[in-house]
Coordinates of C-alpha atoms in Angstrom, one line a residue:
M1 CA 0.0 0.0 0.0
I2 CA 1.2 3.5 -0.7
T3 CA 1.8 5.6 2.3
G4 CA 0.4 9.0 2.9
E5 CA 3.8 10.3 3.9
Q6 CA 5.2 12.2 0.9
D7 CA 8.1 14.6 0.3
E8 CA 7.2 18.3 -0.1
T9 CA 8.7 18.5 -3.5
G10 CA 9.0 16.1 -6.4
F11 CA 7.4 12.7 -6.8
R12 CA 7.7 10.0 -4.2
L13 CA 5.5 7.0 -3.6
G14 CA 6.4 4.6 -0.9
W15 CA 4.9 1.3 0.3
R16 CA 5.8 -1.9 2.2
G17 CA 6.5 -5.1 0.1
N18 CA 9.0 -7.6 -1.1
H19 CA 10.4 -8.8 -4.4
Y20 CA 10.3 -12.5 -3.8
P21 CA 7.8 -14.7 -2.0
G22 CA 9.1 -15.6 1.4
M23 CA 11.6 -12.8 1.6
P24 CA 11.4 -10.1 4.3
V25 CA 9.1 -7.1 3.7
D26 CA 10.9 -3.8 3.1
D27 CA 10.1 -0.2 2.6
L28 CA 10.0 0.3 -1.2
C29 CA 9.7 3.5 -3.2
L30 CA 9.8 5.3 -6.5
A31 CA 10.9 8.9 -6.6
I32 CA 11.7 11.6 -9.2
G33 CA 13.1 15.0 -8.4
S34 CA 15.8 17.6 -9.0
D35 CA 18.8 18.9 -7.2
P36 CA 19.4 22.6 -6.5
D37 CA 21.8 22.7 -9.5
G38 CA 18.9 21.6 -11.8
A39 CA 20.0 18.0 -12.4
W40 CA 17.0 15.7 -12.6
W41 CA 17.1 12.1 -11.1
F42 CA 15.0 9.0 -10.7
D43 CA 15.4 6.8 -7.7
A44 CA 13.9 3.3 -6.9
Y45 CA 14.5 0.9 -4.0
F46 CA 17.0 -1.5 -5.5
I47 CA 18.4 0.7 -8.3
G48 CA 19.4 3.8 -6.4
R49 CA 19.5 7.3 -7.9
V50 CA 20.1 7.5 -11.6
A51 CA 20.1 10.5 -14.0
L52 CA 16.8 11.5 -15.6
P53 CA 18.1 12.9 -18.9
G54 CA 14.8 14.4 -20.1
G55 CA 14.8 16.8 -17.2
A56 CA 11.9 19.1 -16.3
P57 CA 10.0 18.5 -19.6
L58 CA 10.1 14.7 -19.1
A59 CA 9.1 15.0 -15.5
A60 CA 6.2 17.2 -16.5
A61 CA 5.1 14.8 -19.2
F62 CA 5.2 11.9 -16.6
A63 CA 3.2 13.9 -14.1
Q64 CA 0.5 14.8 -16.7
W65 CA 0.4 11.1 -17.7
L66 CA -0.3 10.1 -14.1
L67 CA -2.9 12.8 -13.7
A68 CA -4.9 11.7 -16.8
S69 CA -8.3 10.3 -15.8
P70 CA -8.1 6.5 -15.9
P71 CA -10.7 4.4 -17.7
I72 CA -13.5 3.0 -15.6
G73 CA -12.8 -0.6 -16.4
P74 CA -9.6 -2.7 -16.6
Y75 CA -6.7 -1.0 -18.3
E76 CA -2.9 -0.9 -18.5
K77 CA -0.9 2.0 -19.9
E78 CA 2.9 2.5 -20.1
F79 CA 5.2 5.4 -19.9
M80 CA 8.9 5.2 -20.9
L81 CA 10.7 7.2 -18.2
I82 CA 14.3 6.4 -19.2
D83 CA 14.9 5.0 -22.7
G84 CA 18.4 3.4 -23.1
E85 CA 20.2 6.3 -21.5
P86 CA 23.9 5.8 -20.5
Q87 CA 24.3 6.3 -16.8
S88 CA 27.2 7.4 -14.6
G89 CA 27.7 8.3 -10.9
S90 CA 25.2 5.8 -9.5
R91 CA 26.4 3.5 -6.6
R92 CA 24.3 0.6 -8.0
V93 CA 24.3 1.1 -11.8
T94 CA 27.7 0.6 -13.5
D95 CA 29.0 3.7 -15.4
G96 CA 28.1 3.4 -19.1
T97 CA 25.1 1.1 -18.5
R98 CA 22.4 2.0 -21.0
F99 CA 19.4 2.0 -18.7
T100 CA 15.7 1.8 -19.5
V101 CA 12.8 2.3 -17.0
E102 CA 9.2 1.6 -18.1
I103 CA 6.4 2.5 -15.8
L104 CA 3.0 0.7 -16.0
L105 CA -0.2 1.9 -14.5
G106 CA -3.4 -0.1 -14.6
R107 CA -6.3 -1.8 -13.1
E108 CA -7.2 -5.5 -13.3
E109 CA -10.9 -5.2 -12.8
A110 CA -13.6 -2.6 -12.9
G111 CA -13.9 -0.7 -9.6
G112 CA -10.7 -2.2 -8.3
L113 CA -7.6 -0.4 -7.1
E114 CA -4.9 0.7 -9.6
Y115 CA -1.4 -0.8 -9.6
L116 CA 1.9 0.8 -10.4
Q117 CA 4.8 -1.2 -11.7
M118 CA 8.4 -0.3 -12.7
L119 CA 10.2 -2.5 -15.3
P120 CA 13.9 -1.8 -15.4
S121 CA 16.2 -3.2 -18.1
G122 CA 19.3 -2.2 -20.0
E123 CA 22.6 -3.1 -21.5
T124 CA 26.1 -3.1 -20.0
S125 CA 29.3 -4.4 -21.7
N126 CA 27.2 -5.5 -24.7
F127 CA 25.1 -7.8 -22.5
A128 CA 21.4 -7.0 -22.2
F129 CA 19.6 -7.5 -18.9
E130 CA 16.2 -7.3 -17.4
V131 CA 15.5 -7.2 -13.7
C132 CA 13.4 -10.3 -13.0
A133 CA 11.7 -8.9 -9.9
P134 CA 9.9 -5.7 -11.1
L135 CA 9.2 -3.1 -8.5
E136 CA 5.4 -3.4 -8.1
C137 CA 3.0 -1.6 -5.8
Q138 CA -0.1 -3.8 -5.5
A139 CA -2.5 -1.0 -4.6
V140 CA -2.3 2.7 -5.7
Y141 CA -4.7 5.2 -4.1
R142 CA -5.6 7.7 -6.7
A143 CA -5.5 10.6 -4.2
D144 CA -1.9 9.8 -3.2
L145 CA -0.9 9.3 -6.8
E146 CA -2.4 12.6 -7.9
A147 CA -0.9 14.5 -5.0
A148 CA 2.6 13.2 -5.9
A149 CA 2.1 13.9 -9.6
A150 CA 0.9 17.5 -8.8
R151 CA 4.1 18.1 -6.7
L152 CA 6.2 16.8 -9.6
L153 CA 4.4 19.0 -12.1
T154 CA 5.0 22.1 -9.8
E155 CA 8.7 21.2 -9.5
A156 CA 9.0 20.6 -13.2
A157 CA 7.5 24.0 -14.0
A158 CA 9.9 25.7 -11.5
G159 CA 12.8 23.8 -13.2
D160 CA 11.7 25.1 -16.6
L161 CA 11.6 28.6 -15.2
R162 CA 15.1 28.2 -13.8
S163 CA 16.6 26.9 -17.0
S164 CA 15.0 29.6 -19.2
S165 CA 16.3 32.5 -17.1

């Protein structure tokens, strides 16, 4: 379940869960934000912080995608957050790794709760990889999702203003 505790800026959703049956339950999260110097980043539980090369425009597009009214019945939609971008400076992702992060949002049955899932993959040293334990939040509360997306949209707009001045 997503917690109601959210950062004051950027996008952060947190919940309790695990990646493998029978393993301990941990605090998991997905986050997007920017540093004071204007560098944008994406952070997830087992990946750590990586660059978000699309910056404020991509963050705004993601926020708007999240804020779009969902269909009433079952659905699944995807957003490509990072698309084969080379990474550097992460403690958990090797420099030069071409990293991809796809986000899925959907609902399995009419009237049911939505789910959010992150699918990381990439290529390093000419070897492709896909993380076999996707980061999945089983239940997304629309109010928490929209609040986090609205904060991200505000931060992205401020980032656009900083970069244009």
